Amino acid sequence: MANKIDRVPVREQDPKVRATNFNEVCYGYNAAEATLEASRCLNCKVPRCVAACPVNIQIPQFISAVAAEDFEGAMDIISKDSSLAAICGRVCPQETQCEGSCILGVKGQPVAIGKLERFVADYTQSKKKECSCKEKKATDNQSDNKIKVAVVGSGPAGLACAYDLANMGYAVTIFESLHTPGGVLTYGIPEFRLPKKDVVEKEIGKLVDMGIKIETDVLVGRTVTIDQLLDKEGFKAVFVGSGAGLPMFLGVEGENLNGVFSANEYLTRSNLMRAFEKGSTTPIFIGERVCVVGGGNVAMDAARTALRCGSKVTVVYRRGEQELPARREEIHHAMEEGIEFEFLTNPTEVIGDENGWVKSIKCVRMELGEPDESGRRRPEPIQGSEFEIETDAVIVALGTKINTLIASTTPGLETDRKGRIVTNETASSRPGVFAGGDVVTGAATVILAMGEGRHAAAQIDKYIKGL
Ligand code: FAD
Ligand code: SF4
């Protein structure tokens, strides 16, 4: 299958310039570029991209609307299935989802579905007028005769669940332990990939405008328990979307030295507490040389943040370049910006100086053996290949696991050996309690968490109606 027009390239900040600032890397399409790119879509009779999108956005329809310059119409089509289009258009792993299934990609370049989705969301947001009936709608949505549903966590799973429940007419309250809502969208993914004020806050603002209440600084399991929400506070059901926010560590000698951080802490300082901005009261350690251990999105985000803070950064990853689990676009951007990679390398010890600060990491070279349970080839150490990398800081980005606070304070809530809440069609073992997102699947993606939140909203509606 061929198309006469090449994929329209997207404009980006120059790599040398952007390596020194936190502004968004990608500028996105303008209307002319979006319309041209949309004209490449073949409007397949059986669109494989729709099936490959975890929330089944009607992709050919919205793209046809873009091609016809009906951008508001395109937004209406997307909004039927997604409440966070500006975010998903920016951070979804499109290359393995919708775009990965686009028929044009078989012999050439797939349609830039994510960039088009982002354009439509940004365009319609920029045209939006302030809603004068905001307060009325908010009061209506929380009025006494509405059935109350609680959502724990304001990441993509919780936000998507709340959006659908509010649209069904429920009075929804989100309880969030941090002082700012958004989950990983706010504290994890950096400003240069996902601007907070212009994108995340505006997307969440749309939900608040619908009347969804967000109570921050409420740690469910401590401030209030799920039993109290159900039995005393009058909520008919609870959705748990508390994510998988506990960092994992290397488990090697020297990991407690000064200058070793979890990527989670490092990124939270930078993104949530704005430590990178002049005048911020939150400090961030800026080593001359920084090693980031890991190869996923979190590792790329930590590495690119450290680079922008002024460090020379090396990513240390135990498998090869082909096996890097981060999004292709992020790896490409990291390499363009001058981040160095030590592939097939595994740290075995963190070495400190006489004052207890990191001075180097001891590593061993690896080779890939037979596939392991994940299907990827298992990295195995090469005997006698040990060497040291000098560094002032180590950022550990090996993935995250589930905090068991909610499970341990909710009698009857079943979890598996990794602490994930066990569900059947999003319903947990505790009647009235539903769950979805990373707390059920383990660390995954924004769109999968959103999809689970939407699914749970439908299940909660059935449960409340006794169906
Ligand atoms: P979260 O986003 O983790 O939200 C959970 C929320 O619950 C948090 O706000 C937390 O504070 C709150 N909470 C937890 N416990 C409690 C409690 N007891 N009481 C009240 N509130 C509580 N995915 C992509 O698709 N593309 C990417 O490019 C990408 N990059 C990433 C980069 C980083 C640095 C990280 C960490 C993840 C990235 N991911 C990416 C993964 C993606 O962000 C997650 O899969 C997704 O956010 C999970 O959504 P969630 O709603 O389940 O949980
Ligand atoms: Fe593709 Fe994500 Fe948009 Fe679905 S939501 S069409 S997966 S970019």
Short mmCIF file of C-alpha atoms and ligand atoms in Angstrom, two decimals:
data_model
loop_
_atom_site.label_atom_id
_atom_site.label_comp_id
_atom_site.label_asym_id
_atom_site.label_seq_id
_atom_site.Cartn_x
_atom_site.Cartn_y
_atom_site.Cartn_z
CA MET A 1 0.00 0.00 0.00
CA ALA A 2 1.55 3.33 -0.98
CA ASN A 3 0.73 6.95 -0.45
CA LYS A 4 2.00 9.78 -2.61
CA ILE A 5 2.54 12.16 0.30
CA ASP A 6 5.31 11.51 2.81
CA ARG A 7 4.50 11.72 6.51
CA VAL A 8 4.53 15.40 7.44
CA PRO A 9 7.51 15.99 9.75
CA VAL A 10 6.79 17.64 13.08
CA ARG A 11 8.73 20.72 14.14
CA GLU A 12 10.90 20.35 17.24
CA GLN A 13 13.28 22.46 19.30
CA ASP A 14 16.90 22.19 18.14
CA PRO A 15 18.59 19.42 20.22
CA LYS A 16 21.48 21.69 21.34
CA VAL A 17 19.11 24.41 22.49
CA ARG A 18 16.55 22.17 24.16
CA ALA A 19 19.26 20.30 26.11
CA THR A 20 19.56 23.49 28.16
CA ASN A 21 15.89 24.28 28.81
CA PHE A 22 12.69 22.61 30.06
CA ASN A 23 10.39 23.90 27.29
CA GLU A 24 8.43 21.34 25.31
CA VAL A 25 10.62 19.52 22.76
CA CYS A 26 7.94 19.01 20.13
CA TYR A 27 6.00 21.98 18.73
CA GLY A 28 3.24 19.84 17.19
CA TYR A 29 1.47 20.45 13.89
CA ASN A 30 -0.18 23.67 12.80
CA ALA A 31 -3.54 23.54 10.99
CA ALA A 32 -2.02 23.32 7.48
CA GLU A 33 0.39 20.53 8.48
CA ALA A 34 -2.35 18.60 10.30
CA THR A 35 -4.74 18.83 7.34
CA LEU A 36 -2.04 17.62 4.95
CA GLU A 37 -1.05 14.73 7.22
CA ALA A 38 -4.72 13.77 7.68
CA SER A 39 -5.13 13.57 3.91
CA ARG A 40 -2.72 10.60 3.90
CA CYS A 41 -5.21 8.36 5.73
CA LEU A 42 -6.69 5.69 3.44
CA ASN A 43 -9.90 5.42 5.47
CA CYS A 44 -9.60 1.64 5.62
CA LYS A 45 -12.89 -0.29 5.70
CA VAL A 46 -11.60 -2.39 8.60
CA PRO A 47 -9.38 0.06 10.46
CA ARG A 48 -6.71 -1.88 12.32
CA CYS A 49 -5.63 1.26 14.19
CA VAL A 50 -8.96 1.43 16.09
CA ALA A 51 -8.56 -2.11 17.40
CA ALA A 52 -4.95 -1.31 18.38
CA CYS A 53 -5.95 1.73 20.45
CA PRO A 54 -6.69 0.60 24.04
CA VAL A 55 -9.70 2.96 24.23
CA ASN A 56 -10.79 2.36 20.61
CA ILE A 57 -10.88 5.98 19.45
CA GLN A 58 -12.67 6.16 16.07
CA ILE A 59 -9.44 7.13 14.35
CA PRO A 60 -10.42 7.23 10.65
CA GLN A 61 -13.50 9.34 11.48
CA PHE A 62 -11.59 11.93 13.46
CA ILE A 63 -8.85 12.03 10.85
CA SER A 64 -11.45 12.57 8.09
CA ALA A 65 -12.80 15.51 10.10
CA VAL A 66 -9.27 16.95 10.36
CA ALA A 67 -8.78 16.52 6.59
CA ALA A 68 -12.05 18.47 6.11
CA GLU A 69 -10.70 21.16 8.51
CA ASP A 70 -13.53 20.43 10.95
CA PHE A 71 -11.28 20.41 14.01
CA GLU A 72 -14.10 20.83 16.56
CA GLY A 73 -15.91 17.89 14.93
CA ALA A 74 -12.71 15.85 15.21
CA MET A 75 -12.53 16.68 18.94
CA ASP A 76 -16.13 15.59 19.45
CA ILE A 77 -15.30 12.21 17.91
CA ILE A 78 -12.19 11.75 20.06
CA SER A 79 -14.01 12.87 23.24
CA LYS A 80 -16.48 9.99 22.96
CA ASP A 81 -13.65 7.62 23.89
CA SER A 82 -10.94 9.71 25.54
CA SER A 83 -11.00 12.44 28.16
CA LEU A 84 -7.27 13.16 27.98
CA ALA A 85 -6.54 13.62 24.27
CA ALA A 86 -3.87 16.32 24.63
CA ILE A 87 -1.98 14.04 27.02
CA CYS A 88 -2.35 10.76 25.09
CA GLY A 89 -1.41 12.48 21.83
CA ARG A 90 1.87 13.40 23.52
CA VAL A 91 2.85 10.36 25.59
CA CYS A 92 1.11 7.24 24.22
CA PRO A 93 3.48 4.64 22.74
CA GLN A 94 1.77 5.08 19.36
CA GLU A 95 4.49 3.14 17.54
CA THR A 96 3.31 -0.07 19.24
CA GLN A 97 -0.40 0.83 19.36
CA CYS A 98 -2.48 2.69 16.76
CA GLU A 99 0.38 3.74 14.45
CA GLY A 100 1.98 0.31 14.79
CA SER A 101 -1.10 -1.15 13.09
CA CYS A 102 -1.56 1.48 10.39
CA ILE A 103 -1.56 -0.18 6.97
CA LEU A 104 0.62 2.61 5.54
CA GLY A 105 3.35 1.53 7.93
CA VAL A 106 3.76 -1.83 6.17
CA LYS A 107 5.74 -0.31 3.31
CA GLY A 108 6.27 3.25 4.47
CA GLN A 109 5.42 5.62 7.28
CA PRO A 110 2.17 5.24 9.25
CA VAL A 111 -0.21 8.19 9.61
CA ALA A 112 0.93 10.40 12.52
CA ILE A 113 -2.17 9.55 14.58
CA GLY A 114 -0.75 10.74 17.90
CA LYS A 115 0.42 14.09 16.49
CA LEU A 116 -3.01 14.61 14.88
CA GLU A 117 -4.77 13.79 18.14
CA ARG A 118 -2.52 16.27 19.95
CA PHE A 119 -3.19 18.95 17.33
CA VAL A 120 -6.97 18.56 17.59
CA ALA A 121 -6.88 18.73 21.41
CA ASP A 122 -4.54 21.75 21.48
CA TYR A 123 -6.46 23.56 18.74
CA THR A 124 -9.86 23.19 20.38
CA GLN A 125 -8.42 24.08 23.79
CA SER A 126 -6.93 27.30 22.35
CA LYS A 127 -10.33 28.26 20.90
CA LYS A 128 -12.23 27.56 24.10
CA LYS A 129 -13.94 30.43 25.91
CA GLU A 130 -14.14 30.50 29.73
CA CYS A 131 -17.35 28.81 30.83
CA SER A 132 -19.50 31.27 32.75
CA CYS A 133 -21.72 28.54 34.23
CA LYS A 134 -18.78 26.75 35.91
CA GLU A 135 -19.97 27.22 39.48
CA LYS A 136 -23.55 26.24 38.72
CA LYS A 137 -22.45 23.05 36.99
CA ALA A 138 -20.17 22.18 39.88
CA THR A 139 -22.96 22.62 42.42
CA ASP A 140 -25.38 20.64 40.27
CA ASN A 141 -22.96 17.79 39.96
CA GLN A 142 -22.46 17.55 43.72
CA SER A 143 -26.14 18.07 44.65
CA ASP A 144 -27.56 15.96 47.50
CA ASN A 145 -29.84 13.76 45.41
CA LYS A 146 -26.98 12.38 43.31
CA ILE A 147 -25.38 9.04 44.09
CA LYS A 148 -21.85 9.52 45.43
CA VAL A 149 -18.84 7.59 44.10
CA ALA A 150 -15.30 7.95 45.44
CA VAL A 151 -12.15 7.67 43.33
CA VAL A 152 -8.78 7.08 45.01
CA GLY A 153 -5.89 8.59 43.06
CA SER A 154 -5.94 11.28 40.39
CA GLY A 155 -3.70 9.64 37.76
CA PRO A 156 -5.04 8.71 34.32
CA ALA A 157 -7.04 5.73 35.68
CA GLY A 158 -8.81 7.80 38.34
CA LEU A 159 -9.38 10.79 36.04
CA ALA A 160 -10.87 8.64 33.25
CA CYS A 161 -13.12 6.78 35.68
CA ALA A 162 -14.29 10.04 37.27
CA TYR A 163 -14.99 11.62 33.85
CA ASP A 164 -17.23 8.75 32.72
CA LEU A 165 -19.04 8.50 36.08
CA ALA A 166 -19.72 12.25 36.09
CA ASN A 167 -21.09 11.98 32.55
CA MET A 168 -23.42 9.23 33.78
CA GLY A 169 -24.74 11.61 36.45
CA TYR A 170 -22.89 10.50 39.58
CA ALA A 171 -21.43 12.92 42.14
CA VAL A 172 -17.75 12.04 42.00
CA THR A 173 -15.05 12.93 44.54
CA ILE A 174 -11.41 12.13 43.82
CA PHE A 175 -9.14 11.68 46.86
CA GLU A 176 -5.46 12.35 46.10
CA SER A 177 -2.59 11.98 48.57
CA LEU A 178 -0.34 14.60 46.95
CA HIS A 179 -1.06 18.34 47.01
CA THR A 180 -1.52 18.45 43.22
CA PRO A 181 -3.63 16.10 41.09
CA GLY A 182 -2.48 14.21 37.98
CA GLY A 183 -0.48 11.23 39.28
CA VAL A 184 2.51 10.40 37.09
CA LEU A 185 1.33 12.99 34.56
CA THR A 186 2.19 15.63 37.16
CA TYR A 187 5.02 14.23 39.26
CA GLY A 188 6.69 11.77 36.82
CA ILE A 189 6.66 12.84 33.18
CA PRO A 190 8.81 15.98 32.74
CA GLU A 191 7.69 19.40 31.58
CA PHE A 192 9.64 19.11 28.30
CA ARG A 193 7.45 16.15 27.27
CA LEU A 194 4.20 17.09 28.92
CA PRO A 195 3.76 20.75 29.94
CA LYS A 196 1.95 21.01 33.26
CA LYS A 197 0.24 24.42 33.08
CA ASP A 198 -0.76 24.37 29.43
CA VAL A 199 -1.73 20.71 29.13
CA VAL A 200 -2.15 18.68 32.34
CA GLU A 201 -3.80 21.43 34.41
CA LYS A 202 -6.14 22.32 31.56
CA GLU A 203 -7.18 18.70 31.00
CA ILE A 204 -7.87 18.29 34.73
CA GLY A 205 -9.62 21.69 34.75
CA LYS A 206 -12.15 20.29 32.26
CA LEU A 207 -13.09 17.61 34.80
CA VAL A 208 -13.39 20.15 37.61
CA ASP A 209 -15.62 22.26 35.34
CA MET A 210 -17.90 19.21 35.03
CA GLY A 211 -18.33 19.29 38.79
CA ILE A 212 -15.90 16.55 39.78
CA LYS A 213 -14.52 17.34 43.24
CA ILE A 214 -10.81 16.77 43.86
CA GLU A 215 -9.68 16.56 47.49
CA THR A 216 -5.90 16.70 47.67
CA ASP A 217 -3.67 15.86 50.66
CA VAL A 218 -5.90 12.89 51.55
CA LEU A 219 -3.99 9.65 51.99
CA VAL A 220 -6.60 6.91 51.77
CA GLY A 221 -5.68 4.22 54.30
CA ARG A 222 -4.47 6.88 56.78
CA THR A 223 -6.57 10.07 56.56
CA VAL A 224 -9.67 8.01 55.80
CA THR A 225 -10.16 4.32 55.06
CA ILE A 226 -12.17 2.74 52.25
CA ASP A 227 -14.53 1.24 54.84
CA GLN A 228 -15.20 4.74 56.22
CA LEU A 229 -15.90 6.09 52.73
CA LEU A 230 -18.42 3.31 52.11
CA ASP A 231 -20.00 2.99 55.56
CA LYS A 232 -19.83 6.52 57.02
CA GLU A 233 -19.33 9.01 54.17
CA GLY A 234 -22.18 7.75 52.02
CA PHE A 235 -20.24 6.65 48.92
CA LYS A 236 -21.98 3.80 47.10
CA ALA A 237 -18.80 2.56 45.43
CA VAL A 238 -15.06 3.26 45.43
CA PHE A 239 -12.64 3.08 42.51
CA VAL A 240 -8.99 2.53 43.46
CA GLY A 241 -6.51 3.93 40.93
CA SER A 242 -3.59 4.44 43.27
CA GLY A 243 -0.89 3.45 40.78
CA ALA A 244 2.44 1.72 41.37
CA GLY A 245 4.59 4.45 42.85
CA LEU A 246 7.13 2.61 45.04
CA PRO A 247 10.62 2.64 43.51
CA MET A 248 12.73 -0.50 43.15
CA PHE A 249 16.46 -0.48 43.91
CA LEU A 250 19.56 -2.30 42.67
CA GLY A 251 20.24 -4.18 45.89
CA VAL A 252 24.01 -3.74 45.55
CA GLU A 253 26.62 -2.58 48.05
CA GLY A 254 26.96 1.20 48.36
CA GLU A 255 23.41 1.99 47.33
CA ASN A 256 22.88 4.03 50.52
CA LEU A 257 25.71 6.46 49.75
CA ASN A 258 25.00 10.17 49.34
CA GLY A 259 24.30 10.93 45.70
CA VAL A 260 22.21 7.82 44.97
CA PHE A 261 18.57 8.67 44.14
CA SER A 262 15.54 6.81 42.95
CA ALA A 263 14.29 8.25 39.64
CA ASN A 264 10.96 8.64 41.38
CA GLU A 265 12.40 11.05 43.96
CA TYR A 266 14.56 12.87 41.42
CA LEU A 267 11.67 13.43 39.00
CA THR A 268 9.24 14.40 41.75
CA ARG A 269 11.64 17.09 42.95
CA SER A 270 11.93 18.43 39.43
CA ASN A 271 8.36 18.04 38.11
CA LEU A 272 6.08 18.40 41.11
CA MET A 273 8.24 20.71 43.23
CA ARG A 274 9.69 22.60 40.22
CA ALA A 275 13.23 22.28 41.61
CA PHE A 276 14.66 23.15 38.19
CA GLU A 277 13.19 26.66 38.35
CA LYS A 278 15.14 29.58 39.78
CA GLY A 279 13.85 30.43 43.26
CA SER A 280 12.39 26.96 43.96
CA THR A 281 12.62 26.03 47.64
CA THR A 282 13.15 22.35 46.76
CA PRO A 283 16.80 21.45 46.15
CA ILE A 284 17.97 19.09 43.41
CA PHE A 285 21.45 17.56 43.30
CA ILE A 286 23.40 18.59 40.23
CA GLY A 287 26.43 16.37 39.76
CA GLU A 288 28.98 17.13 37.04
CA ARG A 289 28.58 13.51 35.90
CA VAL A 290 25.44 11.45 36.45
CA CYS A 291 24.78 7.78 35.74
CA VAL A 292 21.18 6.67 35.22
CA VAL A 293 20.57 2.95 35.62
CA GLY A 294 17.70 1.49 33.53
CA GLY A 295 16.30 1.69 30.01
CA GLY A 296 12.59 2.56 30.23
CA ASN A 297 10.69 5.83 29.90
CA VAL A 298 11.52 6.65 33.51
CA ALA A 299 15.25 6.28 32.83
CA MET A 300 15.05 8.50 29.71
CA ASP A 301 13.08 11.13 31.65
CA ALA A 302 15.56 11.13 34.54
CA ALA A 303 18.55 11.27 32.16
CA ARG A 304 17.13 14.14 30.12
CA THR A 305 16.18 16.03 33.29
CA ALA A 306 19.72 15.67 34.69
CA LEU A 307 21.13 16.84 31.33
CA ARG A 308 18.96 19.95 31.44
CA CYS A 309 20.13 20.61 35.00
CA GLY A 310 23.70 20.78 33.60
CA SER A 311 25.10 17.27 34.14
CA LYS A 312 26.97 15.03 31.69
CA VAL A 313 24.77 11.94 31.61
CA THR A 314 25.40 8.26 30.91
CA VAL A 315 22.58 5.71 30.80
CA VAL A 316 23.69 2.27 31.98
CA TYR A 317 21.48 -0.55 30.65
CA ARG A 318 21.98 -4.28 31.03
CA ARG A 319 20.56 -5.26 27.63
CA GLY A 320 21.29 -3.85 24.13
CA GLU A 321 19.94 -0.82 22.25
CA GLN A 322 17.26 -2.90 20.48
CA GLU A 323 15.89 -4.10 23.81
CA LEU A 324 15.49 -0.61 25.36
CA PRO A 325 11.87 -0.58 26.60
CA ALA A 326 11.45 3.23 26.41
CA ARG A 327 9.43 4.81 23.60
CA ARG A 328 11.47 5.06 20.37
CA GLU A 329 10.85 8.82 20.19
CA GLU A 330 12.28 9.36 23.68
CA ILE A 331 15.40 7.27 22.95
CA HIS A 332 15.94 9.18 19.71
CA HIS A 333 15.51 12.52 21.49
CA ALA A 334 17.86 11.48 24.33
CA MET A 335 20.57 10.46 21.85
CA GLU A 336 20.14 13.66 19.82
CA GLU A 337 20.56 15.70 22.99
CA GLY A 338 23.94 14.10 23.72
CA ILE A 339 23.14 11.51 26.37
CA GLU A 340 25.64 8.65 26.30
CA PHE A 341 24.69 4.99 26.64
CA GLU A 342 26.60 2.05 28.10
CA PHE A 343 24.67 -0.95 26.76
CA LEU A 344 25.08 -4.53 27.99
CA THR A 345 26.40 -3.17 31.27
CA ASN A 346 25.20 -3.87 34.81
CA PRO A 347 26.26 -2.09 38.03
CA THR A 348 27.53 -4.43 40.74
CA GLU A 349 28.58 -1.87 43.38
CA VAL A 350 28.39 1.84 44.13
CA ILE A 351 31.76 3.11 45.38
CA GLY A 352 32.03 6.11 47.72
CA ASP A 353 34.71 8.58 48.77
CA GLU A 354 35.92 9.18 52.33
CA ASN A 355 32.97 11.52 53.00
CA GLY A 356 30.32 9.00 52.03
CA TRP A 357 29.56 10.49 48.59
CA VAL A 358 29.38 8.49 45.38
CA LYS A 359 32.57 8.61 43.30
CA SER A 360 32.04 5.75 40.83
CA ILE A 361 30.05 2.65 40.00
CA LYS A 362 31.58 -0.74 39.45
CA CYS A 363 30.01 -2.50 36.45
CA VAL A 364 30.24 -5.76 34.61
CA ARG A 365 29.73 -6.28 30.86
CA MET A 366 26.80 -8.49 29.89
CA GLU A 367 25.89 -10.74 26.98
CA LEU A 368 22.42 -11.86 25.95
CA GLY A 369 21.53 -15.50 26.52
CA GLU A 370 18.30 -17.46 26.08
CA PRO A 371 14.92 -15.66 26.40
CA ASP A 372 13.60 -15.30 29.98
CA GLU A 373 9.97 -15.39 31.22
CA SER A 374 9.38 -11.90 29.70
CA GLY A 375 10.34 -13.29 26.27
CA ARG A 376 13.42 -11.05 26.09
CA ARG A 377 16.92 -12.51 25.93
CA ARG A 378 18.33 -12.85 29.44
CA PRO A 379 21.45 -10.71 30.13
CA GLU A 380 24.32 -12.72 31.60
CA PRO A 381 27.56 -11.32 33.10
CA ILE A 382 30.83 -11.84 31.23
CA GLN A 383 33.40 -13.14 33.71
CA GLY A 384 36.39 -10.86 34.26
CA SER A 385 34.85 -7.87 32.43
CA GLU A 386 34.45 -5.61 35.51
CA PHE A 387 35.23 -1.91 35.11
CA GLU A 388 34.43 1.40 36.83
CA ILE A 389 32.55 4.49 35.64
CA GLU A 390 33.39 7.69 37.54
CA THR A 391 30.28 9.59 38.54
CA ASP A 392 29.00 12.11 41.10
CA ALA A 393 25.46 10.76 41.27
CA VAL A 394 23.50 7.62 40.45
CA ILE A 395 19.81 7.71 39.55
CA VAL A 396 18.17 4.30 39.84
CA ALA A 397 15.31 3.85 37.33
CA LEU A 398 14.56 0.13 37.53
CA GLY A 399 10.79 0.32 37.70
CA THR A 400 8.22 0.63 40.45
CA LYS A 401 5.99 -1.58 42.55
CA ILE A 402 2.75 -1.22 44.46
CA ASN A 403 2.33 0.46 47.83
CA THR A 404 0.28 -1.93 49.95
CA LEU A 405 -1.23 0.71 52.29
CA ILE A 406 -4.74 0.47 50.82
CA ALA A 407 -4.75 -3.33 50.75
CA SER A 408 -3.52 -3.53 54.34
CA THR A 409 -6.26 -1.18 55.61
CA THR A 410 -9.17 -2.63 53.59
CA PRO A 411 -10.39 -5.97 54.99
CA GLY A 412 -11.41 -8.44 52.30
CA LEU A 413 -9.40 -6.79 49.49
CA GLU A 414 -7.44 -9.54 47.76
CA THR A 415 -3.99 -8.84 46.29
CA ASP A 416 -1.47 -11.06 44.51
CA ARG A 417 2.12 -11.74 45.63
CA LYS A 418 3.29 -8.50 43.99
CA GLY A 419 0.69 -6.47 45.92
CA ARG A 420 -1.49 -5.87 42.83
CA ILE A 421 -5.22 -5.71 43.53
CA VAL A 422 -6.90 -8.80 42.11
CA THR A 423 -9.93 -7.92 39.99
CA ASN A 424 -12.55 -9.55 37.83
CA GLU A 425 -13.73 -7.06 35.18
CA THR A 426 -12.36 -4.31 37.49
CA ALA A 427 -14.43 -5.55 40.49
CA SER A 428 -12.24 -6.42 43.49
CA SER A 429 -12.98 -9.15 46.04
CA ARG A 430 -14.44 -6.47 48.36
CA PRO A 431 -18.05 -5.63 47.34
CA GLY A 432 -18.35 -2.01 46.18
CA VAL A 433 -14.62 -1.62 45.59
CA PHE A 434 -13.32 -1.50 42.02
CA ALA A 435 -9.75 -1.01 40.82
CA GLY A 436 -7.76 -0.33 37.68
CA GLY A 437 -4.56 1.11 36.22
CA ASP A 438 -1.06 0.37 37.50
CA VAL A 439 -2.36 -0.83 40.91
CA VAL A 440 -3.91 -3.80 39.06
CA THR A 441 -1.57 -4.32 36.10
CA GLY A 442 1.73 -3.17 37.63
CA ALA A 443 3.60 -0.29 35.92
CA ALA A 444 2.12 0.06 32.40
CA THR A 445 1.01 3.02 30.26
CA VAL A 446 -1.21 6.09 30.48
CA ILE A 447 -3.70 4.85 27.92
CA LEU A 448 -4.02 1.38 29.47
CA ALA A 449 -4.70 2.99 32.85
CA MET A 450 -7.28 5.26 31.22
CA GLY A 451 -8.93 2.31 29.49
CA GLU A 452 -9.22 0.48 32.83
CA GLY A 453 -10.69 3.58 34.49
CA ARG A 454 -13.37 3.79 31.80
CA HIS A 455 -14.14 0.09 32.04
CA ALA A 456 -14.49 0.41 35.83
CA ALA A 457 -16.90 3.34 35.47
CA ALA A 458 -19.21 1.15 33.37
CA GLN A 459 -18.95 -1.68 35.91
CA ILE A 460 -19.63 0.67 38.84
CA ASP A 461 -22.74 1.96 37.07
CA LYS A 462 -24.02 -1.63 36.64
CA TYR A 463 -23.18 -2.45 40.29
CA ILE A 464 -25.06 0.58 41.63
CA LYS A 465 -28.06 -0.16 39.43
CA GLY A 466 -27.99 -3.76 40.69
CA LEU A 467 -27.55 -5.17 37.20
P1 FAD B 1 -0.69 7.01 38.70
O1 FAD B 1 -0.47 7.88 37.53
O2 FAD B 1 0.51 6.52 39.43
O3 FAD B 1 -1.63 7.80 39.71
C1 FAD B 1 -1.93 7.27 40.98
C2 FAD B 1 -2.29 8.42 41.91
O4 FAD B 1 -2.78 7.88 43.12
C3 FAD B 1 -1.09 9.28 42.29
O5 FAD B 1 -1.42 10.65 42.12
C4 FAD B 1 -0.85 8.96 43.76
O6 FAD B 1 -0.33 10.07 44.48
C5 FAD B 1 -2.26 8.61 44.22
N1 FAD B 1 -2.29 7.74 45.39
C6 FAD B 1 -1.53 6.64 45.65
N2 FAD B 1 -1.87 6.09 46.81
C7 FAD B 1 -2.88 6.85 47.32
C8 FAD B 1 -3.64 6.79 48.52
N3 FAD B 1 -3.44 5.82 49.42
N4 FAD B 1 -4.57 7.75 48.73
C9 FAD B 1 -4.79 8.74 47.82
N5 FAD B 1 -4.09 8.83 46.67
C10 FAD B 1 -3.15 7.90 46.43
N6 FAD B 1 3.21 5.88 30.11
C11 FAD B 1 2.98 6.20 28.82
O7 FAD B 1 1.96 5.77 28.25
N7 FAD B 1 3.83 6.99 28.11
C12 FAD B 1 4.93 7.55 28.68
O8 FAD B 1 5.67 8.26 28.03
C13 FAD B 1 5.17 7.27 30.06
N8 FAD B 1 6.23 7.84 30.70
C14 FAD B 1 6.39 7.64 32.04
C15 FAD B 1 7.40 8.31 32.71
C16 FAD B 1 7.56 8.16 34.07
C17 FAD B 1 8.65 8.94 34.77
C18 FAD B 1 6.72 7.26 34.80
C19 FAD B 1 6.90 7.07 36.27
C20 FAD B 1 5.73 6.57 34.13
C21 FAD B 1 5.54 6.76 32.76
N9 FAD B 1 4.51 6.12 32.08
C22 FAD B 1 4.28 6.41 30.75
C23 FAD B 1 3.59 5.19 32.78
C24 FAD B 1 2.27 5.87 33.13
O9 FAD B 1 2.50 7.19 33.57
C25 FAD B 1 1.51 5.08 34.17
O10 FAD B 1 1.29 3.78 33.65
C26 FAD B 1 0.16 5.72 34.50
O11 FAD B 1 0.34 7.03 35.01
C27 FAD B 1 -0.62 4.89 35.50
O12 FAD B 1 -1.79 5.57 35.83
P2 FAD B 1 -2.55 5.30 37.21
O13 FAD B 1 -3.70 6.25 37.21
O14 FAD B 1 -2.80 3.86 37.37
O15 FAD B 1 -1.52 5.69 38.37
FE1 SF4 B 2 -3.21 6.17 19.42
FE2 SF4 B 2 -3.12 6.70 22.03
FE3 SF4 B 2 -4.64 8.16 20.43
FE4 SF4 B 2 -5.31 5.63 20.93
S1 SF4 B 2 -5.21 7.29 22.40
S2 SF4 B 2 -5.32 6.69 18.93
S3 SF4 B 2 -3.29 4.70 21.11
S4 SF4 B 2 -2.46 8.02 20.37
#
